[in-house]
Amino acid sequence: MALKNRTQTYYKNWAVQVKKDLQVEKGRGDGEDIRIWSNQDLDPTPPHKRTWHWWNYLLYFVGTGFNNWQGGSAVIGVGLGWQAAIAIAYITQSISGVVQALNSKAAARYHLGFPAIARSVYGMWGSTYQVAVRSILAAVWYATKTYEGASYLNIMMRCVFGHAYTDIPNHVPESIGYTTKDFLCYFLVWMLYTPFLFRRPYQLRNFFTGACFASFPAVFGLFIYCIAKSGGKLGLAENAGSVKMDTSTTAWLVVYAMASSISNGAAYIESVPDVARWAAKPNSVIPATLFCNFIYNPLAAVLGILGTSALQSATGETIWKPWDVMTLILEENWTSGVRFGVFLLACCWFYLVFAQNISSNMIPFGADISMLWPKHLTMTRGYIIVHLLAWCICPWKIYVSAETFFNFMGAYGIFMGPAVSIMLVEYYLISRGNIFVSSIYIGNSKNPNYWYTGGWNVQAYIAYIFSVGLCFVGFVNKVGATVPAAGEKIGYLAWFLSFTSGGVVYYLVNLVYPHQNVKNVKELKWEENADTNDVEIAGIEVVRSQSETADVEREAYAKASDNKYVVASSTTD
């Protein structure tokens, strides 16, 4: 009976929370014009929701990052050898870790998500473009990771039901690239995400911790099989995976693979403030970020590289996707014991992809949407939208081959690189760590800090357009257009060139033509505004509470005046 009561209480509380999360709470300010610039998801995280400590971030980054098997093994799939693949894994993960750590600083210090910080950099209207670009990418990756999860579920279904599942007839045209069984798994995985649409990041610590513990048997279990399959031979002596190319071609392919590997995590590098904002202390995020990106993430990639190399030595084929490795295991040995082992392995991988998709794609998309239409959309409503979009993107077309996968990753890096570097230059060099939190929610010319020029930081977009334009010829080449050889090589530089040029040009432009907020931070010390940030947040909570109280009182009065209800005035949590 006690368990039944606790269960009923839990679900009642959950239902109340869902109803509240779906509703758009009024933001700070008095005027209707100001309210549309804020809601409960755009306001700074209040102290009682800052529940993530350094160990939570450590477990989180391990759980969502120690599954980078195909990030390294796909390098072999496009023609590079194991030596280049391992070097690329460590270099790119280290670079990503440093940039990601730097980009988490402002969020952990001021407890703001990416959309709010973007306003301080690009302007109240200018930030909408950056947020929209990232939300599109988050939607694409959400569908892609749902596809990966369906691939692992496919393996589990084969292990459990055997031929009763594998013999299901296909009624989907071959041109679609997906079968009836595949669509069944995709639908089931899609349904499994539904309960998580109504949970907030600060409520998912234990869920992400579980992903950390599932990552080790997942990655090492797959690696052990690959080594056993090759009889302990990694294929290193044969330089497995490499294709004979001249030095220049190899060098450019290495550069391209590095840029593509970083672009694989470019969306999350930009999105990390959406998780860092929940930090209990300002220094909770950076050490965990650096530790994981320097050690655990590249280790997973190296295991994927060596495992793929070993399988190539044993089979003569480049099998770089984990679910394809599991398929190979089942095709060679269909005994009950092997099927049980593969089932457990697929479960672990499924958990990793499931958690990573929520943290890296669903949460960022929800945060982005809440800024684009704050008067009508919350994070929860954004989760529902991206969940529905997962069917429109057709991710099964992306994973056709390693080359297609790399083209997909590398093509959009030019848009993400300068967006991040401009944010870093603004925070660390121009504003010297000072954000005027109140101004992030004033959407008119009375904004003394972030209205810039008609709501746009012109200096930031001069740098952004220059850096994107510099690499754009390479982008159109990756999406199918024919360009000169020089333009193709510029495309190989992708993220590196756009990231570097965007930050440098933005800094130089502000030396010659500084934006209006420079004078406001001129006399401030490093992160001086952060010392008074909690006072501002307390003010926001008071304004919200007063607004909610007024709404409840007005509703109570309206009902009482109709003589239908007697309602006591109360406030919401």
XYZ file of C-alpha atoms in Angstrom:
573
model
C 0.000 0.000 0.000
C 2.824 2.368 0.867
C 4.469 1.672 -2.508
C 1.155 2.304 -4.268
C 0.724 5.636 -2.496
C 4.271 6.711 -3.331
C 3.744 5.740 -6.963
C 0.480 7.664 -7.165
C 2.095 10.692 -5.535
C 5.023 10.534 -7.960
C 2.799 10.458 -11.020
C 0.562 13.214 -9.694
C 3.610 15.425 -9.128
C 4.928 14.476 -12.559
C 1.610 15.415 -14.174
C 1.671 18.791 -12.431
C 5.221 19.389 -13.636
C 4.328 18.427 -17.213
C 1.409 20.821 -17.220
C 3.616 23.602 -15.894
C 6.438 22.936 -18.346
C 4.039 23.021 -21.274
C 2.703 26.396 -20.185
C 4.727 29.502 -20.996
C 5.445 31.396 -17.810
C 5.635 35.128 -18.163
C 9.130 36.509 -18.123
C 10.521 39.547 -16.426
C 9.459 43.088 -17.208
C 6.273 45.087 -17.093
C 5.366 45.710 -20.702
C 3.966 43.225 -23.174
C 6.813 44.110 -25.532
C 9.375 43.084 -22.933
C 7.651 39.876 -21.905
C 8.021 38.280 -25.322
C 11.790 38.311 -24.851
C 11.729 36.036 -21.831
C 10.208 32.933 -20.316
C 11.152 30.405 -17.647
C 13.722 28.733 -19.915
C 15.498 31.907 -21.011
C 15.842 33.406 -17.548
C 19.006 32.559 -15.582
C 18.936 29.270 -13.713
C 17.833 29.940 -10.117
C 20.061 28.652 -7.299
C 17.781 25.760 -6.310
C 18.130 24.249 -9.809
C 21.933 24.404 -9.919
C 22.397 20.795 -8.935
C 25.297 19.643 -11.134
C 28.654 19.268 -9.375
C 32.003 18.419 -10.944
C 31.447 14.691 -10.497
C 28.079 14.945 -12.246
C 29.763 16.598 -15.216
C 32.549 14.033 -15.183
C 30.096 11.133 -15.320
C 27.995 13.004 -17.866
C 30.862 13.692 -20.274
C 32.150 10.133 -19.982
C 28.702 8.687 -20.602
C 27.937 10.892 -23.603
C 31.458 10.976 -25.043
C 32.964 7.543 -24.472
C 31.120 6.110 -27.443
C 33.115 7.759 -30.198
C 33.759 4.445 -31.944
C 32.797 5.442 -35.464
C 34.297 8.925 -35.102
C 37.737 7.343 -35.335
C 37.007 4.186 -37.271
C 35.292 6.116 -40.074
C 38.685 7.695 -40.830
C 39.874 4.282 -41.969
C 36.732 4.003 -44.019
C 37.723 6.978 -46.176
C 41.193 5.637 -46.935
C 43.563 6.711 -44.147
C 45.638 4.283 -42.088
C 45.547 3.554 -38.405
C 48.475 5.879 -37.609
C 46.735 8.908 -39.093
C 43.416 7.889 -37.548
C 44.841 7.706 -34.006
C 46.700 11.009 -34.370
C 43.558 12.677 -35.698
C 41.508 11.298 -32.799
C 43.770 12.776 -30.111
C 44.398 16.083 -31.853
C 40.784 16.799 -32.705
C 39.405 15.697 -29.335
C 41.967 17.867 -27.539
C 41.098 20.898 -29.654
C 37.392 20.266 -29.171
C 37.904 19.918 -25.422
C 39.717 23.230 -25.085
C 37.145 25.144 -27.144
C 34.254 23.436 -25.372
C 35.705 24.237 -21.953
C 36.214 27.884 -22.896
C 32.670 28.132 -24.220
C 31.206 26.718 -21.000
C 32.730 29.410 -18.814
C 30.136 32.142 -19.349
C 27.222 29.745 -18.844
C 28.630 28.333 -15.607
C 29.412 31.810 -14.299
C 26.136 33.520 -15.177
C 23.886 30.415 -15.373
C 22.613 31.303 -18.840
C 21.939 28.992 -21.756
C 23.324 29.411 -25.261
C 20.383 31.460 -26.631
C 20.676 34.048 -23.850
C 24.455 34.308 -24.218
C 24.055 34.612 -27.989
C 21.949 37.724 -27.443
C 24.796 39.370 -25.584
C 27.147 38.672 -28.493
C 25.069 38.972 -31.666
C 22.325 41.331 -30.492
C 18.707 40.842 -29.578
C 17.649 40.154 -33.155
C 21.009 39.077 -34.540
C 21.096 36.094 -32.181
C 18.027 34.585 -33.836
C 20.019 33.545 -36.909
C 22.685 31.777 -34.847
C 20.080 30.019 -32.746
C 18.091 28.995 -35.832
C 21.178 27.509 -37.531
C 22.014 25.495 -34.452
C 18.427 24.323 -33.985
C 18.362 22.983 -37.549
C 21.538 21.013 -36.916
C 20.212 19.731 -33.609
C 17.091 18.490 -35.389
C 19.177 16.693 -38.024
C 21.379 15.063 -35.408
C 18.367 14.102 -33.301
C 16.953 12.153 -36.225
C 20.385 10.679 -37.000
C 20.909 9.444 -33.459
C 17.384 8.046 -33.405
C 18.411 6.081 -36.490
C 21.484 4.779 -34.658
C 19.326 3.733 -31.725
C 16.999 1.911 -34.124
C 20.001 0.073 -35.559
C 20.888 -1.250 -32.095
C 17.269 -2.136 -31.390
C 17.278 -4.059 -34.663
C 20.141 -6.143 -33.302
C 18.313 -6.741 -30.022
C 15.147 -7.814 -31.825
C 17.125 -10.328 -33.874
C 18.715 -11.731 -30.731
C 15.408 -12.118 -28.893
C 12.990 -13.194 -31.616
C 15.353 -14.788 -34.121
C 13.769 -15.748 -37.434
C 10.339 -14.689 -36.236
C 11.714 -11.164 -36.584
C 14.220 -11.514 -39.410
C 11.637 -13.207 -41.659
C 9.189 -10.298 -41.493
C 8.479 -9.492 -45.148
C 9.490 -6.099 -46.500
C 6.699 -3.934 -47.908
C 8.777 -0.763 -48.372
C 10.144 0.096 -51.848
C 13.858 -0.575 -52.185
C 14.447 3.014 -53.308
C 13.586 4.243 -49.800
C 16.720 2.643 -48.368
C 14.912 1.294 -45.315
C 12.881 -1.863 -44.703
C 9.711 -2.683 -42.823
C 11.744 -4.107 -39.919
C 13.899 -0.975 -39.849
C 10.881 1.309 -39.711
C 9.420 -0.804 -36.906
C 12.573 -0.325 -34.831
C 12.726 3.367 -35.664
C 9.145 3.804 -34.487
C 9.747 1.886 -31.236
C 12.851 3.944 -30.422
C 10.961 7.103 -31.270
C 8.261 6.074 -28.816
C 10.824 5.370 -26.075
C 11.915 9.012 -26.147
C 8.416 10.219 -25.305
C 8.678 10.159 -21.463
C 11.945 12.124 -21.639
C 10.231 14.956 -23.474
C 8.854 16.029 -20.112
C 12.053 16.049 -18.078
C 14.460 18.951 -17.627
C 18.279 18.612 -17.722
C 18.746 19.136 -14.000
C 16.415 16.162 -13.436
C 18.447 13.760 -15.592
C 21.698 13.489 -13.641
C 21.159 9.868 -12.652
C 20.106 8.949 -16.171
C 23.351 10.333 -17.615
C 25.334 8.660 -14.837
C 23.919 5.315 -15.964
C 25.212 6.028 -19.462
C 28.694 6.421 -18.014
C 28.643 2.927 -16.519
C 27.148 1.429 -19.687
C 29.883 2.935 -21.858
C 32.713 0.705 -20.649
C 31.188 -2.722 -21.405
C 29.861 -1.304 -24.683
C 33.174 -0.048 -26.061
C 35.518 -2.635 -24.558
C 33.140 -5.499 -25.333
C 33.125 -4.605 -29.019
C 36.888 -4.113 -29.033
C 37.522 -7.503 -27.422
C 35.477 -9.238 -30.085
C 37.366 -7.479 -32.885
C 40.712 -8.535 -31.428
C 39.512 -12.113 -30.886
C 38.197 -12.246 -34.436
C 41.599 -11.315 -35.857
C 43.423 -13.736 -33.556
C 45.103 -10.915 -31.698
C 46.361 -9.254 -34.865
C 45.585 -5.581 -35.133
C 46.665 -5.420 -38.742
C 49.178 -2.721 -37.898
C 52.002 -4.356 -39.800
C 49.931 -4.270 -42.956
C 49.067 -0.603 -42.310
C 45.455 -1.690 -42.391
C 42.942 0.724 -43.775
C 45.357 2.892 -45.710
C 45.027 3.499 -49.405
C 48.128 4.272 -51.463
C 48.095 7.999 -52.218
C 50.720 10.636 -52.969
C 51.936 12.806 -50.097
C 49.927 15.891 -51.042
C 46.669 13.974 -51.357
C 47.254 12.239 -48.037
C 48.042 15.513 -46.284
C 44.883 17.189 -47.529
C 42.802 14.160 -46.645
C 44.220 14.270 -43.106
C 43.274 17.952 -42.834
C 39.818 17.184 -44.161
C 39.356 14.281 -41.733
C 40.435 16.475 -38.804
C 38.044 19.257 -39.754
C 35.240 16.742 -40.257
C 35.943 15.075 -36.915
C 35.731 18.401 -35.103
C 32.640 19.332 -37.078
C 31.076 16.138 -35.749
C 31.064 17.771 -32.324
C 30.783 21.387 -33.490
C 27.103 21.612 -32.659
C 27.759 20.394 -29.108
C 30.741 22.740 -28.682
C 28.318 25.571 -29.298
C 25.582 23.933 -27.222
C 27.557 23.215 -24.049
C 26.192 26.332 -22.256
C 22.788 24.637 -22.161
C 24.240 22.040 -19.783
C 26.869 24.229 -18.089
C 24.160 26.617 -16.874
C 23.088 24.018 -14.267
C 26.520 24.078 -12.563
C 26.522 24.291 -8.776
C 29.830 26.196 -8.900
C 31.523 28.157 -11.707
C 34.482 25.748 -11.787
C 32.370 22.580 -11.935
C 32.475 22.183 -15.727
C 35.916 22.953 -17.136
C 38.074 20.294 -15.363
C 35.632 17.513 -16.270
C 35.448 18.733 -19.870
C 39.216 18.789 -20.340
C 39.771 15.464 -18.605
C 37.218 13.628 -20.723
C 38.216 15.195 -24.034
C 41.908 14.632 -23.440
C 41.628 11.035 -22.200
C 38.321 9.179 -22.461
C 36.857 10.441 -25.723
C 39.999 9.869 -27.823
C 40.492 6.494 -26.113
C 37.091 5.368 -27.408
C 38.053 6.562 -30.884
C 41.372 4.711 -30.709
C 39.618 1.501 -29.681
C 37.306 1.973 -32.644
C 40.277 2.507 -34.943
C 42.137 -0.565 -33.709
C 38.986 -2.660 -33.709
C 38.137 -1.653 -37.277
C 41.725 -2.285 -38.323
C 41.652 -5.745 -36.728
C 38.404 -6.640 -38.443
C 39.769 -5.422 -41.745
C 42.777 -7.669 -41.278
C 40.507 -10.643 -40.525
C 37.749 -10.096 -43.082
C 39.237 -7.852 -45.737
C 36.340 -5.410 -45.264
C 36.124 -2.033 -43.542
C 33.359 -2.424 -40.951
C 33.266 0.849 -39.031
C 29.741 1.009 -37.586
C 29.196 -0.831 -34.250
C 25.846 -2.308 -35.299
C 27.477 -3.752 -38.421
C 30.073 -5.440 -36.211
C 27.274 -6.989 -34.138
C 25.552 -8.128 -37.322
C 28.779 -9.855 -38.349
C 28.898 -11.648 -34.992
C 25.350 -12.956 -35.404
C 25.922 -14.043 -38.987
C 28.927 -16.132 -37.938
C 27.487 -17.652 -34.778
C 23.760 -17.980 -34.130
C 23.912 -19.866 -30.830
C 21.796 -18.807 -27.876
C 24.834 -17.810 -25.811
C 26.204 -15.553 -28.537
C 22.804 -14.009 -29.111
C 22.479 -13.251 -25.398
C 25.921 -11.640 -25.309
C 25.227 -9.539 -28.402
C 21.889 -8.525 -26.921
C 23.605 -7.152 -23.803
C 26.208 -5.409 -25.942
C 23.523 -3.816 -28.106
C 21.635 -2.714 -24.962
C 24.704 -0.856 -23.704
C 25.261 0.859 -27.034
C 21.596 1.733 -27.253
C 21.739 3.379 -23.819
C 24.767 5.451 -24.855
C 23.188 6.716 -28.065
C 19.885 7.343 -26.290
C 21.535 9.495 -23.603
C 23.757 11.306 -26.077
C 20.802 12.207 -28.263
C 18.947 13.755 -25.356
C 21.923 15.746 -24.097
C 23.423 16.873 -27.408
C 20.358 17.357 -29.591
C 17.005 17.335 -27.823
C 18.003 19.724 -25.031
C 19.758 22.240 -27.346
C 16.826 22.255 -29.765
C 14.377 22.901 -26.937
C 16.534 25.745 -25.633
C 16.808 27.271 -29.110
C 13.109 27.119 -29.854
C 12.268 28.731 -26.525
C 14.279 31.781 -27.618
C 12.960 31.996 -31.162
C 9.349 32.190 -29.921
C 9.561 32.786 -26.163
C 5.977 33.966 -25.916
C 4.630 30.665 -27.207
C 7.297 27.967 -26.836
C 9.058 26.382 -23.878
C 11.836 23.802 -23.882
C 9.245 21.074 -23.406
C 7.290 22.221 -26.431
C 10.559 22.336 -28.352
C 11.289 18.736 -27.372
C 7.951 17.699 -28.825
C 8.641 19.568 -32.078
C 12.074 18.025 -32.661
C 10.613 14.651 -31.780
C 8.058 15.012 -34.571
C 10.681 16.298 -37.021
C 12.651 13.061 -36.607
C 10.412 11.499 -39.239
C 10.910 14.280 -41.784
C 14.708 14.199 -42.016
C 15.167 10.625 -43.305
C 18.454 9.915 -41.453
C 18.842 6.525 -43.147
C 20.045 8.446 -46.205
C 22.990 9.931 -44.278
C 24.615 6.648 -43.277
C 24.993 5.272 -46.784
C 28.802 5.183 -46.533
C 31.721 6.562 -44.577
C 32.335 9.126 -47.300
C 28.754 10.366 -47.161
C 28.956 10.551 -43.381
C 32.123 12.648 -43.501
C 30.692 14.944 -46.159
C 27.687 15.506 -43.961
C 29.852 16.301 -40.915
C 32.357 18.468 -42.742
C 29.961 20.562 -44.778
C 28.336 22.505 -41.939
C 31.499 23.125 -39.919
C 32.021 26.452 -41.662
C 28.814 27.808 -40.088
C 29.549 26.621 -36.565
C 33.239 27.544 -36.301
C 32.987 31.349 -36.507
C 29.842 31.395 -34.369
C 31.816 29.964 -31.444
C 35.064 31.892 -31.967
C 33.203 35.215 -32.083
C 31.484 34.327 -28.798
C 34.818 33.490 -27.195
C 36.503 36.690 -28.396
C 33.576 38.760 -27.142
C 33.569 37.167 -23.688
C 37.290 36.820 -23.006
C 38.850 39.755 -24.876
C 36.251 42.443 -25.474
C 33.788 42.222 -22.574
C 36.395 40.682 -20.257
C 33.925 38.242 -18.768
C 31.165 40.746 -18.118
C 27.564 40.118 -19.145
C 24.756 42.529 -18.312
C 22.070 39.993 -17.506
C 19.191 42.476 -17.278
C 19.838 43.733 -20.796
C 19.408 40.263 -22.295
C 15.644 40.648 -21.798
C 15.102 44.177 -23.131
C 14.084 43.940 -26.762
C 14.071 47.566 -27.864
C 16.318 50.588 -28.341
C 16.222 51.291 -24.609
C 18.580 48.341 -24.141
C 21.870 50.031 -23.148
C 24.073 47.020 -23.908
C 22.823 44.552 -26.483
C 20.574 46.434 -28.889
C 23.682 47.353 -30.916
C 22.490 48.513 -34.380
C 18.773 47.837 -34.669
C 19.198 44.689 -32.571
C 22.170 43.381 -34.585
C 25.860 43.351 -33.670
C 27.129 44.491 -37.070
C 30.756 43.881 -36.125
C 30.011 40.255 -35.292
C 28.257 39.675 -38.591
C 31.014 41.331 -40.574
C 33.378 38.741 -39.120
C 30.878 35.906 -39.502
C 30.036 36.617 -43.135
C 33.713 37.034 -43.998
C 34.706 33.694 -42.467
C 31.765 31.770 -43.949
C 32.295 33.383 -47.340
C 35.948 32.429 -47.231
C 35.021 28.746 -46.982
C 31.727 28.727 -48.831
C 33.153 27.443 -52.096
C 34.253 24.325 -50.251
C 30.795 23.939 -48.758
C 29.041 23.967 -52.131
C 31.561 21.394 -53.337
C 30.624 19.058 -50.507
C 26.939 19.318 -51.319
C 27.515 18.301 -54.922
C 28.706 21.322 -56.960
C 31.870 21.188 -59.073
C 34.518 23.744 -58.057
C 38.207 24.338 -58.909
C 40.826 22.296 -57.053
C 41.803 25.280 -54.900
C 38.200 25.721 -53.791
C 37.965 22.045 -52.926
C 41.034 22.340 -50.692
C 39.574 25.376 -48.949
C 36.603 23.162 -48.149
C 38.993 20.673 -46.565
C 40.005 23.341 -44.013
C 36.314 23.885 -43.108
C 36.026 24.355 -39.341
C 39.687 25.338 -38.785
C 39.649 28.189 -41.280
C 36.224 29.524 -40.397
C 36.853 29.302 -36.634
C 40.196 31.100 -36.805
C 39.188 33.759 -39.305
C 35.930 34.555 -37.530
C 37.568 35.262 -34.171
C 40.523 37.187 -35.602
C 38.412 39.366 -37.888
C 35.938 40.119 -35.096
C 38.707 41.268 -32.784
C 40.321 43.421 -35.486
C 37.018 44.992 -36.507
C 36.372 46.006 -32.902
C 39.784 47.626 -32.692
C 38.908 49.857 -35.633
C 35.134 50.108 -35.249
C 34.115 49.027 -31.707
C 30.497 48.213 -30.972
C 28.466 50.297 -28.526
C 28.896 47.991 -25.533
C 32.683 48.424 -25.418
C 32.361 51.659 -23.460
C 30.094 49.939 -20.918
C 32.707 47.348 -19.991
C 35.732 49.629 -20.253
C 35.956 50.338 -16.536
C 34.905 46.886 -15.339
C 37.247 44.287 -13.936
C 37.308 40.666 -15.118
C 33.855 39.126 -14.509
C 32.910 41.949 -12.178
C 29.251 41.682 -13.148
C 29.202 38.028 -12.150
C 29.575 39.007 -8.500
C 26.128 40.643 -8.533
C 24.501 38.088 -10.816
C 22.630 36.202 -8.080
C 21.083 39.461 -6.893
C 19.690 40.003 -10.388
C 18.418 36.432 -10.551
C 16.635 36.899 -7.220
C 14.983 39.983 -8.709
C 13.839 37.989 -11.713
C 12.292 35.352 -9.443
C 10.459 38.062 -7.481
C 9.081 39.616 -10.672
C 7.959 36.209 -11.927
C 6.352 35.340 -8.606
C 4.494 38.662 -8.506
C 3.326 38.179 -12.087
C 2.082 34.680 -11.359
C 0.352 35.835 -8.174
C -1.430 38.585 -10.077
C -2.575 36.117 -12.717
C -3.938 33.700 -10.118
C -5.736 36.477 -8.292
C -7.302 37.773 -11.504
C -8.462 34.268 -12.404
C -9.919 33.732 -8.949
C -11.774 37.022 -9.121
C -13.201 36.201 -12.551
C -14.459 32.819 -11.397
C -15.888 34.177 -8.177
C -17.704 36.950 -10.026
C -19.579 34.333 -12.037
C -20.722 32.696 -8.806
C -19.516 29.361 -10.115
C -16.448 28.829 -8.019
C -14.933 29.962 -4.786
C -11.225 30.143 -5.300
C -8.639 31.049 -2.731
C -5.798 33.265 -3.883
C -2.551 31.325 -4.082
C 0.746 31.310 -5.889
C 2.369 28.705 -8.078
C 5.748 27.163 -7.480
